[in-house]
Amino acid sequence: TASSSLEDLCFHINEKISDIKKCILVRDIGKQDQHHKSVLCKIQNEVILVHELLNKMETEVKQQEKLRDLLKDIQKAAERDQKEAQHLLEHVPPYLPKPTQSCVTVPAVKDEGQTKPVEPKHAKKPAKETKVIKEAALITTEEFQSVPTYMKGRITYDQINAVVQQINKAVVDKYKILYQPLKSMSVPARNLYHRFMEEETKDTKGVFFIVEADIKEFTQLKLDKRFHNILNILRHCQRVREIRGSGLIRYVIC
């Protein structure tokens, strides 16, 4: 590794420096005879070599510093990514957006007086008619934060979306009955069907709505003060609107 090679280089340089120190102790001897002059030449060569090794060591140190700075940058980036991931983990809304409409597929209904045509033996079955039931979208965290404090009170984000889900359940259950052929309905379903039709007005044409009786019929919600406060929030967030008439409040899905 880079650290072990740097340690080896330091050890080698220290050995050379130690040799030079020993030779310096006898440097004056070189003035006396030719043999000692050769020793001094050797010392000079060692000094040159040490100088080269020091240059090499300096280069190695600079590379190590660059590597250290790079590792610090990587560490900072990793810490930043970790903080962002932790923030996302802590702020993931319990309810995520979903499609605002669901499709209910029912067989196409034929007039009772229509005679059944003679079909070939291997004729394909007629395609089923697709009916679309509109549902209210869940409240987002941004919308929840935009609701005035006096309107929210102690109502939580989860409580609001739980009511939205129950309202959607009531809408789907109601219109599944409306989309069934009348002759195939059970007696309780037929009674509900007639009530649904009586609640229709010219203002409800083409919209999906429920009344409080539907909420009682298809959900476990309590129609208390908190429920009506949540309805106010849903009107504020444009999830429902009201159509009044004939002593009924019709909650229309927006």
Coordinates of C-alpha atoms in Angstrom, one line a residue:
T1 CA 0.0 0.0 0.0
A2 CA 0.9 3.7 -0.3
S3 CA 1.4 4.0 3.5
S4 CA 3.7 1.0 3.8
S5 CA 5.8 2.2 0.8
L6 CA 6.1 5.6 2.5
E7 CA 7.3 4.0 5.7
D8 CA 9.9 1.9 3.8
L9 CA 11.2 5.1 2.1
C10 CA 11.5 6.9 5.4
F11 CA 13.4 4.0 6.9
H12 CA 15.7 3.9 4.0
I13 CA 16.4 7.7 4.2
N14 CA 17.1 7.5 7.9
E15 CA 19.7 4.8 7.3
K16 CA 21.4 7.0 4.7
I17 CA 21.4 9.9 7.0
S18 CA 22.9 7.8 9.8
D19 CA 25.7 6.7 7.4
I20 CA 26.4 10.3 6.4
K21 CA 26.6 11.3 10.1
K22 CA 29.2 8.6 10.7
C23 CA 31.2 9.7 7.7
I24 CA 31.2 13.3 8.7
L25 CA 32.8 12.4 11.9
V26 CA 35.8 11.3 9.9
R27 CA 35.7 14.0 7.2
D28 CA 39.0 15.6 8.3
I29 CA 40.8 12.4 7.8
G30 CA 40.4 12.8 4.0
K31 CA 43.1 15.5 4.1
Q32 CA 45.7 13.0 5.2
D33 CA 45.7 10.3 2.5
Q34 CA 44.2 9.1 -0.8
H35 CA 42.2 6.2 0.8
H36 CA 40.2 8.6 3.0
K37 CA 39.6 10.8 0.0
S38 CA 37.8 7.9 -1.6
V39 CA 35.7 7.6 1.5
L40 CA 34.7 11.2 1.2
C41 CA 33.7 10.7 -2.4
K42 CA 31.5 7.9 -1.3
I43 CA 30.0 10.3 1.3
Q44 CA 29.3 12.8 -1.4
N45 CA 27.6 10.2 -3.5
E46 CA 25.5 9.2 -0.5
V47 CA 24.5 12.8 0.1
I48 CA 23.4 13.1 -3.5
L49 CA 21.4 9.9 -3.2
V50 CA 19.8 11.1 0.0
H51 CA 18.8 14.4 -1.7
E52 CA 17.1 12.4 -4.5
L53 CA 15.3 10.2 -2.0
L54 CA 14.1 13.3 -0.1
N55 CA 12.7 14.7 -3.4
K56 CA 11.0 11.4 -4.0
M57 CA 9.6 11.5 -0.4
E58 CA 8.3 15.0 -0.9
T59 CA 6.5 13.9 -4.1
E60 CA 5.0 10.9 -2.2
V61 CA 3.9 13.2 0.6
K62 CA 2.2 15.5 -1.8
Q63 CA 0.4 12.6 -3.4
Q64 CA -0.7 11.4 0.0
E65 CA -2.1 14.9 0.8
K66 CA -4.1 14.9 -2.4
L67 CA -5.4 11.5 -1.6
R68 CA -6.4 12.7 1.9
D69 CA -8.2 15.7 0.5
L70 CA -10.0 13.5 -2.0
L71 CA -11.1 11.1 0.7
K72 CA -12.3 14.1 2.8
D73 CA -14.5 15.3 -0.1
I74 CA -15.9 11.8 -0.6
Q75 CA -16.7 11.6 3.1
K76 CA -18.4 14.9 3.1
A77 CA -20.5 13.9 0.0
A78 CA -21.4 10.6 1.7
E79 CA -22.4 12.4 4.9
R80 CA -24.5 14.9 2.9
D81 CA -26.2 12.0 1.0
Q82 CA -26.9 10.2 4.3
K83 CA -28.5 13.3 5.8
E84 CA -30.7 13.8 2.7
A85 CA -31.7 10.1 2.8
Q86 CA -32.5 10.4 6.5
H87 CA -34.6 13.5 5.9
L88 CA -36.5 11.7 3.2
L89 CA -37.1 8.7 5.4
E90 CA -38.4 10.9 8.3
H91 CA -40.7 12.9 6.0
V92 CA -42.2 10.3 3.7
P93 CA -46.0 10.9 3.9
P94 CA -47.9 7.9 5.2
Y95 CA -50.2 8.4 2.2
L96 CA -48.8 8.7 -1.3
P97 CA -50.6 10.0 -4.3
K98 CA -52.7 7.5 -6.2
P99 CA -54.9 7.6 -9.3
T100 CA -58.0 9.7 -8.6
Q101 CA -60.3 7.4 -10.5
S102 CA -61.1 3.8 -10.3
C103 CA -62.8 1.7 -13.0
V104 CA -65.6 -0.7 -12.4
T105 CA -66.3 -3.1 -15.2
V106 CA -69.9 -4.4 -15.6
P107 CA -71.6 -6.2 -18.4
A108 CA -73.5 -4.1 -20.9
V109 CA -77.2 -4.0 -20.1
K110 CA -79.7 -4.8 -22.8
D111 CA -83.3 -3.6 -23.1
E112 CA -85.7 -6.2 -21.6
G113 CA -87.9 -6.1 -24.8
Q114 CA -85.0 -6.8 -27.1
T115 CA -85.0 -10.3 -28.6
K116 CA -81.8 -12.2 -28.3
P117 CA -80.2 -12.5 -31.8
V118 CA -79.1 -15.9 -33.0
E119 CA -75.3 -16.1 -32.5
P120 CA -72.9 -18.4 -34.2
K121 CA -71.8 -21.3 -32.1
H122 CA -68.2 -20.0 -31.6
A123 CA -69.0 -16.3 -31.6
K124 CA -66.9 -14.2 -29.3
K125 CA -68.4 -12.8 -26.1
P126 CA -69.4 -9.1 -26.3
A127 CA -66.9 -6.7 -24.8
K128 CA -67.7 -5.5 -21.3
E129 CA -68.7 -1.9 -20.8
T130 CA -66.3 0.1 -18.6
K131 CA -67.8 2.4 -16.0
V132 CA -65.6 5.0 -14.4
I133 CA -66.1 5.9 -10.7
K134 CA -64.5 9.2 -9.7
E135 CA -62.7 9.2 -6.3
A136 CA -61.2 12.1 -4.3
A137 CA -57.4 12.4 -4.3
L138 CA -55.7 12.1 -0.9
I139 CA -54.5 15.4 0.7
T140 CA -50.8 16.1 0.3
T141 CA -48.6 17.3 3.1
E142 CA -48.3 20.7 1.3
E143 CA -52.1 21.1 1.2
F144 CA -52.3 20.1 4.9
Q145 CA -49.8 22.7 5.9
S146 CA -51.7 25.4 3.9
V147 CA -55.0 24.7 5.9
P148 CA -55.5 27.5 8.4
T149 CA -54.8 26.5 12.0
Y150 CA -58.2 27.5 13.2
M151 CA -59.7 25.1 10.7
K152 CA -57.4 22.2 11.6
G153 CA -57.5 22.4 15.3
R154 CA -56.1 19.1 16.6
I155 CA -57.1 17.2 13.5
T156 CA -54.1 15.3 12.0
Y157 CA -53.0 14.7 8.5
D158 CA -53.6 10.9 8.9
Q159 CA -57.2 11.5 10.2
I160 CA -58.1 13.6 7.2
N161 CA -56.9 11.1 4.6
A162 CA -58.6 8.3 6.6
V163 CA -61.9 10.1 6.0
V164 CA -61.0 10.6 2.3
Q165 CA -60.5 6.9 1.9
Q166 CA -63.8 6.1 3.6
I167 CA -65.7 8.7 1.5
N168 CA -64.1 7.0 -1.6
K169 CA -65.3 3.7 -0.4
A170 CA -68.9 4.9 0.0
V171 CA -68.8 6.5 -3.5
V172 CA -67.5 3.3 -5.1
D173 CA -70.0 1.0 -3.2
K174 CA -72.9 3.3 -4.2
Y175 CA -72.1 3.5 -7.9
K176 CA -71.3 -0.2 -8.2
I177 CA -74.9 -0.7 -7.2
L178 CA -76.1 1.9 -9.7
Y179 CA -74.2 0.3 -12.5
Q180 CA -75.7 -3.2 -11.9
P181 CA -78.6 -4.4 -14.0
L182 CA -81.7 -3.9 -11.9
K183 CA -83.0 -7.4 -12.5
S184 CA -79.8 -8.9 -11.0
M185 CA -80.0 -6.9 -7.7
S186 CA -80.9 -8.3 -4.4
V187 CA -83.8 -6.8 -2.5
P188 CA -81.6 -4.6 -0.2
A189 CA -79.5 -3.5 -3.2
R190 CA -82.7 -2.6 -5.1
N191 CA -84.0 -0.6 -2.2
L192 CA -80.7 1.4 -2.1
Y193 CA -80.9 1.8 -5.9
H194 CA -84.3 3.5 -5.6
R195 CA -83.1 5.7 -2.8
F196 CA -80.1 6.7 -4.9
M197 CA -82.4 7.6 -7.9
E198 CA -84.7 9.7 -5.7
E199 CA -81.7 11.8 -4.5
E200 CA -80.7 12.7 -8.1
T201 CA -81.5 16.2 -9.3
K202 CA -80.8 18.2 -12.4
D203 CA -77.8 19.6 -10.6
T204 CA -76.3 16.2 -9.9
K205 CA -76.3 15.1 -13.6
G206 CA -72.8 13.9 -14.6
V207 CA -71.3 14.2 -11.1
F208 CA -70.5 11.6 -8.4
F209 CA -72.0 12.4 -4.9
I210 CA -73.0 10.8 -1.7
V211 CA -75.2 11.8 1.2
E212 CA -74.8 11.1 5.0
A213 CA -77.0 8.0 4.6
D214 CA -74.4 6.5 2.3
I215 CA -71.6 7.2 4.8
K216 CA -73.7 5.4 7.4
E217 CA -74.5 2.5 5.0
F218 CA -71.0 1.8 3.6
T219 CA -68.5 3.0 6.3
Q220 CA -67.8 3.0 10.0
L221 CA -67.4 6.7 10.2
K222 CA -69.1 8.6 13.0
L223 CA -70.9 11.7 11.7
D224 CA -69.7 13.8 14.7
K225 CA -68.3 17.3 15.0
R226 CA -64.8 16.2 14.0
F227 CA -66.1 14.6 10.8
H228 CA -67.8 17.8 9.8
N229 CA -64.7 19.7 10.6
I230 CA -62.8 17.4 8.3
L231 CA -65.4 18.0 5.6
N232 CA -64.7 21.7 5.9
I233 CA -61.0 21.0 5.3
L234 CA -61.9 18.9 2.3
R235 CA -64.0 21.7 0.9
H236 CA -61.1 24.1 1.5
C237 CA -58.8 21.7 -0.4
Q238 CA -61.3 21.3 -3.2
R239 CA -61.9 17.6 -2.7
V240 CA -65.6 17.9 -2.2
R241 CA -68.3 20.5 -2.7
E242 CA -72.0 20.6 -1.6
I243 CA -75.3 20.6 -3.5
R244 CA -78.2 21.3 -1.2
G245 CA -81.9 20.6 -1.9
S246 CA -84.9 18.7 -0.7
G247 CA -83.6 18.6 2.8
L248 CA -80.4 16.8 1.8
I249 CA -76.7 17.8 1.6
R250 CA -75.1 16.1 -1.3
Y251 CA -71.3 15.8 -1.1
V252 CA -69.9 16.0 -4.7
I253 CA -66.5 14.6 -5.5
C254 CA -64.4 17.3 -7.1

